């Protein structure tokens, strides 16, 4: 059984569009919060560095996707790095959401049936994204892609 692969153009365009959307939405959200004065000083002291790093990761994803689309070999490494980071962030985010439900089950109204819904909700987002990133990583590591990028650079 072989691992399925994706076309390079799909990988490049998917991650370019996803990265651009995340950057645009994140930047717009931060700008609106800053402009309305709803960013508390505690946020500026503790969380702004983390959010700036997250925006930097999305910027790396965007630049790497365009590098991959234009046939640069560094684009392959950048998109692979971006996929690994996206997998880690997705799993951490899902785990954090489930842990917050576990800490406050009464307040959230989470019954045993609610747990199934909460886990299903996390899995509905996490599994497809992790699977897509895994297939993209497997595709980018293939010899066929390496040869294709080497030919594109000549």
PDB file of C-alpha atoms in Angstrom:
ATOM      1  CA  UNK A   1       0.000   0.000   0.000  1.00  0.00           C
ATOM      2  CA  UNK A   2       1.482   3.308  -1.054  1.00  0.00           C
ATOM      3  CA  UNK A   3       0.955   6.659   0.573  1.00  0.00           C
ATOM      4  CA  UNK A   4      -1.248   8.925  -1.533  1.00  0.00           C
ATOM      5  CA  UNK A   5       0.365  12.059  -2.921  1.00  0.00           C
ATOM      6  CA  UNK A   6      -0.957  15.439  -3.933  1.00  0.00           C
ATOM      7  CA  UNK A   7      -0.030  17.585  -6.930  1.00  0.00           C
ATOM      8  CA  UNK A   8       2.538  20.273  -6.092  1.00  0.00           C
ATOM      9  CA  UNK A   9       0.273  22.963  -7.504  1.00  0.00           C
ATOM     10  CA  UNK A  10      -2.512  21.944  -5.096  1.00  0.00           C
ATOM     11  CA  UNK A  11      -0.146  21.954  -2.117  1.00  0.00           C
ATOM     12  CA  UNK A  12       1.279  25.336  -3.094  1.00  0.00           C
ATOM     13  CA  UNK A  13      -2.058  27.026  -3.758  1.00  0.00           C
ATOM     14  CA  UNK A  14      -3.812  25.497  -0.758  1.00  0.00           C
ATOM     15  CA  UNK A  15      -1.181  26.633   1.705  1.00  0.00           C
ATOM     16  CA  UNK A  16      -0.798  30.017  -0.016  1.00  0.00           C
ATOM     17  CA  UNK A  17      -4.530  30.726   0.209  1.00  0.00           C
ATOM     18  CA  UNK A  18      -4.828  29.367   3.764  1.00  0.00           C
ATOM     19  CA  UNK A  19      -1.793  31.360   4.931  1.00  0.00           C
ATOM     20  CA  UNK A  20      -2.992  34.555   3.270  1.00  0.00           C
ATOM     21  CA  UNK A  21      -6.461  34.166   4.790  1.00  0.00           C
ATOM     22  CA  UNK A  22      -5.020  33.546   8.269  1.00  0.00           C
ATOM     23  CA  UNK A  23      -2.635  36.504   7.977  1.00  0.00           C
ATOM     24  CA  UNK A  24      -5.340  38.835   6.699  1.00  0.00           C
ATOM     25  CA  UNK A  25      -7.866  37.771   9.320  1.00  0.00           C
ATOM     26  CA  UNK A  26      -5.356  37.872  12.187  1.00  0.00           C
ATOM     27  CA  UNK A  27      -3.976  41.249  11.189  1.00  0.00           C
ATOM     28  CA  UNK A  28      -7.462  42.701  10.693  1.00  0.00           C
ATOM     29  CA  UNK A  29      -8.609  41.351  14.044  1.00  0.00           C
ATOM     30  CA  UNK A  30      -5.597  42.779  15.906  1.00  0.00           C
ATOM     31  CA  UNK A  31      -5.966  46.113  14.119  1.00  0.00           C
ATOM     32  CA  UNK A  32      -9.671  46.377  14.982  1.00  0.00           C
ATOM     33  CA  UNK A  33      -9.041  45.486  18.616  1.00  0.00           C
ATOM     34  CA  UNK A  34      -6.191  47.978  18.850  1.00  0.00           C
ATOM     35  CA  UNK A  35      -8.204  50.720  17.170  1.00  0.00           C
ATOM     36  CA  UNK A  36     -11.220  50.206  19.413  1.00  0.00           C
ATOM     37  CA  UNK A  37      -9.036  50.227  22.527  1.00  0.00           C
ATOM     38  CA  UNK A  38     -10.125  46.742  23.571  1.00  0.00           C
ATOM     39  CA  UNK A  39      -6.622  45.336  23.940  1.00  0.00           C
ATOM     40  CA  UNK A  40      -5.824  45.310  27.661  1.00  0.00           C
ATOM     41  CA  UNK A  41      -2.300  46.144  28.831  1.00  0.00           C
ATOM     42  CA  UNK A  42      -1.900  42.585  30.169  1.00  0.00           C
ATOM     43  CA  UNK A  43      -2.287  41.297  26.617  1.00  0.00           C
ATOM     44  CA  UNK A  44       0.398  43.624  25.322  1.00  0.00           C
ATOM     45  CA  UNK A  45       2.747  42.435  28.049  1.00  0.00           C
ATOM     46  CA  UNK A  46       2.126  38.699  27.887  1.00  0.00           C
ATOM     47  CA  UNK A  47       0.476  37.540  24.662  1.00  0.00           C
ATOM     48  CA  UNK A  48       1.593  39.918  21.927  1.00  0.00           C
ATOM     49  CA  UNK A  49       4.906  38.074  21.435  1.00  0.00           C
ATOM     50  CA  UNK A  50       3.102  34.754  20.966  1.00  0.00           C
ATOM     51  CA  UNK A  51       0.633  36.241  18.498  1.00  0.00           C
ATOM     52  CA  UNK A  52       3.420  37.941  16.568  1.00  0.00           C
ATOM     53  CA  UNK A  53       5.252  34.597  16.383  1.00  0.00           C
ATOM     54  CA  UNK A  54       2.072  32.955  15.114  1.00  0.00           C
ATOM     55  CA  UNK A  55       1.722  35.606  12.420  1.00  0.00           C
ATOM     56  CA  UNK A  56       5.381  34.972  11.511  1.00  0.00           C
ATOM     57  CA  UNK A  57       4.666  31.240  11.110  1.00  0.00           C
ATOM     58  CA  UNK A  58       1.767  32.046   8.741  1.00  0.00           C
ATOM     59  CA  UNK A  59       4.052  34.423   6.840  1.00  0.00           C
ATOM     60  CA  UNK A  60       6.608  31.608   6.473  1.00  0.00           C
ATOM     61  CA  UNK A  61       3.813  29.403   5.146  1.00  0.00           C
ATOM     62  CA  UNK A  62       2.775  32.037   2.609  1.00  0.00           C
ATOM     63  CA  UNK A  63       6.315  32.727   1.371  1.00  0.00           C
ATOM     64  CA  UNK A  64       7.160  29.018   1.223  1.00  0.00           C
ATOM     65  CA  UNK A  65       3.980  28.200  -0.704  1.00  0.00           C
ATOM     66  CA  UNK A  66       4.813  30.814  -3.325  1.00  0.00           C
ATOM     67  CA  UNK A  67       8.401  29.537  -3.407  1.00  0.00           C
ATOM     68  CA  UNK A  68       7.086  26.033  -4.039  1.00  0.00           C
ATOM     69  CA  UNK A  69       4.747  27.288  -6.775  1.00  0.00           C
ATOM     70  CA  UNK A  70       7.676  29.021  -8.470  1.00  0.00           C
ATOM     71  CA  UNK A  71       9.865  25.899  -8.314  1.00  0.00           C
ATOM     72  CA  UNK A  72      12.347  26.942  -5.629  1.00  0.00           C
ATOM     73  CA  UNK A  73      13.762  24.073  -3.599  1.00  0.00           C
ATOM     74  CA  UNK A  74      13.630  26.111  -0.372  1.00  0.00           C
ATOM     75  CA  UNK A  75       9.848  26.269  -0.840  1.00  0.00           C
ATOM     76  CA  UNK A  76       9.645  22.513  -0.289  1.00  0.00           C
ATOM     77  CA  UNK A  77      11.515  22.734   3.014  1.00  0.00           C
ATOM     78  CA  UNK A  78       9.503  25.771   4.102  1.00  0.00           C
ATOM     79  CA  UNK A  79       6.125  24.186   3.387  1.00  0.00           C
ATOM     80  CA  UNK A  80       7.210  20.987   5.139  1.00  0.00           C
ATOM     81  CA  UNK A  81       8.263  23.005   8.203  1.00  0.00           C
ATOM     82  CA  UNK A  82       4.986  24.915   8.061  1.00  0.00           C
ATOM     83  CA  UNK A  83       3.026  21.637   7.920  1.00  0.00           C
ATOM     84  CA  UNK A  84       4.834  20.270  10.988  1.00  0.00           C
ATOM     85  CA  UNK A  85       4.122  23.478  12.914  1.00  0.00           C
ATOM     86  CA  UNK A  86       0.480  23.446  11.769  1.00  0.00           C
ATOM     87  CA  UNK A  87       0.085  19.842  12.963  1.00  0.00           C
ATOM     88  CA  UNK A  88       1.529  20.728  16.374  1.00  0.00           C
ATOM     89  CA  UNK A  89      -0.609  23.863  16.729  1.00  0.00           C
ATOM     90  CA  UNK A  90      -3.761  22.024  15.661  1.00  0.00           C
ATOM     91  CA  UNK A  91      -3.232  19.216  18.167  1.00  0.00           C
ATOM     92  CA  UNK A  92      -2.336  21.665  20.956  1.00  0.00           C
ATOM     93  CA  UNK A  93      -5.361  23.823  20.216  1.00  0.00           C
ATOM     94  CA  UNK A  94      -7.700  20.822  20.198  1.00  0.00           C
ATOM     95  CA  UNK A  95      -6.223  19.530  23.439  1.00  0.00           C
ATOM     96  CA  UNK A  96      -6.521  22.944  25.052  1.00  0.00           C
ATOM     97  CA  UNK A  97     -10.194  23.212  24.098  1.00  0.00           C
ATOM     98  CA  UNK A  98     -10.954  19.761  25.487  1.00  0.00           C
ATOM     99  CA  UNK A  99      -9.004  20.506  28.673  1.00  0.00           C
ATOM    100  CA  UNK A 100     -10.945  23.731  29.204  1.00  0.00           C
ATOM    101  CA  UNK A 101     -14.204  21.772  28.894  1.00  0.00           C
ATOM    102  CA  UNK A 102     -12.935  19.254  31.407  1.00  0.00           C
ATOM    103  CA  UNK A 103     -12.064  21.958  33.961  1.00  0.00           C
ATOM    104  CA  UNK A 104     -15.529  23.523  33.844  1.00  0.00           C
ATOM    105  CA  UNK A 105     -17.980  20.744  32.971  1.00  0.00           C
ATOM    106  CA  UNK A 106     -20.899  22.151  34.982  1.00  0.00           C
ATOM    107  CA  UNK A 107     -20.517  25.701  33.771  1.00  0.00           C
ATOM    108  CA  UNK A 108     -20.275  24.622  30.142  1.00  0.00           C
ATOM    109  CA  UNK A 109     -23.225  22.240  30.551  1.00  0.00           C
ATOM    110  CA  UNK A 110     -21.117  19.373  29.266  1.00  0.00           C
ATOM    111  CA  UNK A 111     -22.863  16.070  29.877  1.00  0.00           C
ATOM    112  CA  UNK A 112     -21.457  12.692  28.816  1.00  0.00           C
ATOM    113  CA  UNK A 113     -23.232  13.183  25.506  1.00  0.00           C
ATOM    114  CA  UNK A 114     -21.723  16.674  25.350  1.00  0.00           C
ATOM    115  CA  UNK A 115     -18.246  15.157  25.628  1.00  0.00           C
ATOM    116  CA  UNK A 116     -18.908  13.153  22.492  1.00  0.00           C
ATOM    117  CA  UNK A 117     -19.989  16.321  20.708  1.00  0.00           C
ATOM    118  CA  UNK A 118     -16.931  18.240  21.976  1.00  0.00           C
ATOM    119  CA  UNK A 119     -14.501  15.512  20.905  1.00  0.00           C
ATOM    120  CA  UNK A 120     -16.275  15.145  17.554  1.00  0.00           C
ATOM    121  CA  UNK A 121     -16.049  18.897  17.003  1.00  0.00           C
ATOM    122  CA  UNK A 122     -12.308  18.936  17.630  1.00  0.00           C
ATOM    123  CA  UNK A 123     -11.808  15.871  15.450  1.00  0.00           C
ATOM    124  CA  UNK A 124     -13.896  17.362  12.650  1.00  0.00           C
ATOM    125  CA  UNK A 125     -11.309  20.118  12.304  1.00  0.00           C
ATOM    126  CA  UNK A 126      -8.130  18.415  13.526  1.00  0.00           C
ATOM    127  CA  UNK A 127      -8.232  15.111  11.651  1.00  0.00           C
ATOM    128  CA  UNK A 128      -8.647  16.495   8.120  1.00  0.00           C
ATOM    129  CA  UNK A 129      -6.022  19.189   8.696  1.00  0.00           C
ATOM    130  CA  UNK A 130      -3.504  16.768  10.200  1.00  0.00           C
ATOM    131  CA  UNK A 131      -4.196  14.244   7.415  1.00  0.00           C
ATOM    132  CA  UNK A 132      -3.761  16.909   4.715  1.00  0.00           C
ATOM    133  CA  UNK A 133      -0.513  18.094   6.263  1.00  0.00           C
ATOM    134  CA  UNK A 134       0.721  14.509   6.604  1.00  0.00           C
ATOM    135  CA  UNK A 135       0.014  13.749   2.957  1.00  0.00           C
ATOM    136  CA  UNK A 136       1.646  17.045   1.941  1.00  0.00           C
ATOM    137  CA  UNK A 137       4.768  16.164   3.951  1.00  0.00           C
ATOM    138  CA  UNK A 138       4.911  12.695   2.388  1.00  0.00           C
ATOM    139  CA  UNK A 139       4.507  14.224  -1.069  1.00  0.00           C
ATOM    140  CA  UNK A 140       7.181  16.859  -0.479  1.00  0.00           C
ATOM    141  CA  UNK A 141       9.656  14.227   0.745  1.00  0.00           C
ATOM    142  CA  UNK A 142       9.231  12.041  -2.333  1.00  0.00           C
ATOM    143  CA  UNK A 143      12.045  11.651  -4.855  1.00  0.00           C
ATOM    144  CA  UNK A 144       9.671  12.632  -7.641  1.00  0.00           C
ATOM    145  CA  UNK A 145       9.132  16.078  -6.112  1.00  0.00           C
ATOM    146  CA  UNK A 146      12.848  16.564  -5.513  1.00  0.00           C
ATOM    147  CA  UNK A 147      13.589  15.749  -9.138  1.00  0.00           C
ATOM    148  CA  UNK A 148      10.770  17.987 -10.332  1.00  0.00           C
ATOM    149  CA  UNK A 149      12.119  20.930  -8.337  1.00  0.00           C
ATOM    150  CA  UNK A 150      15.682  20.274  -9.526  1.00  0.00           C
ATOM    151  CA  UNK A 151      14.485  20.357 -13.148  1.00  0.00           C
ATOM    152  CA  UNK A 152      12.577  23.580 -12.485  1.00  0.00           C
ATOM    153  CA  UNK A 153      15.726  25.290 -11.176  1.00  0.00           C
ATOM    154  CA  UNK A 154      17.833  24.426 -14.213  1.00  0.00           C
TER     155      UNK A 154
END
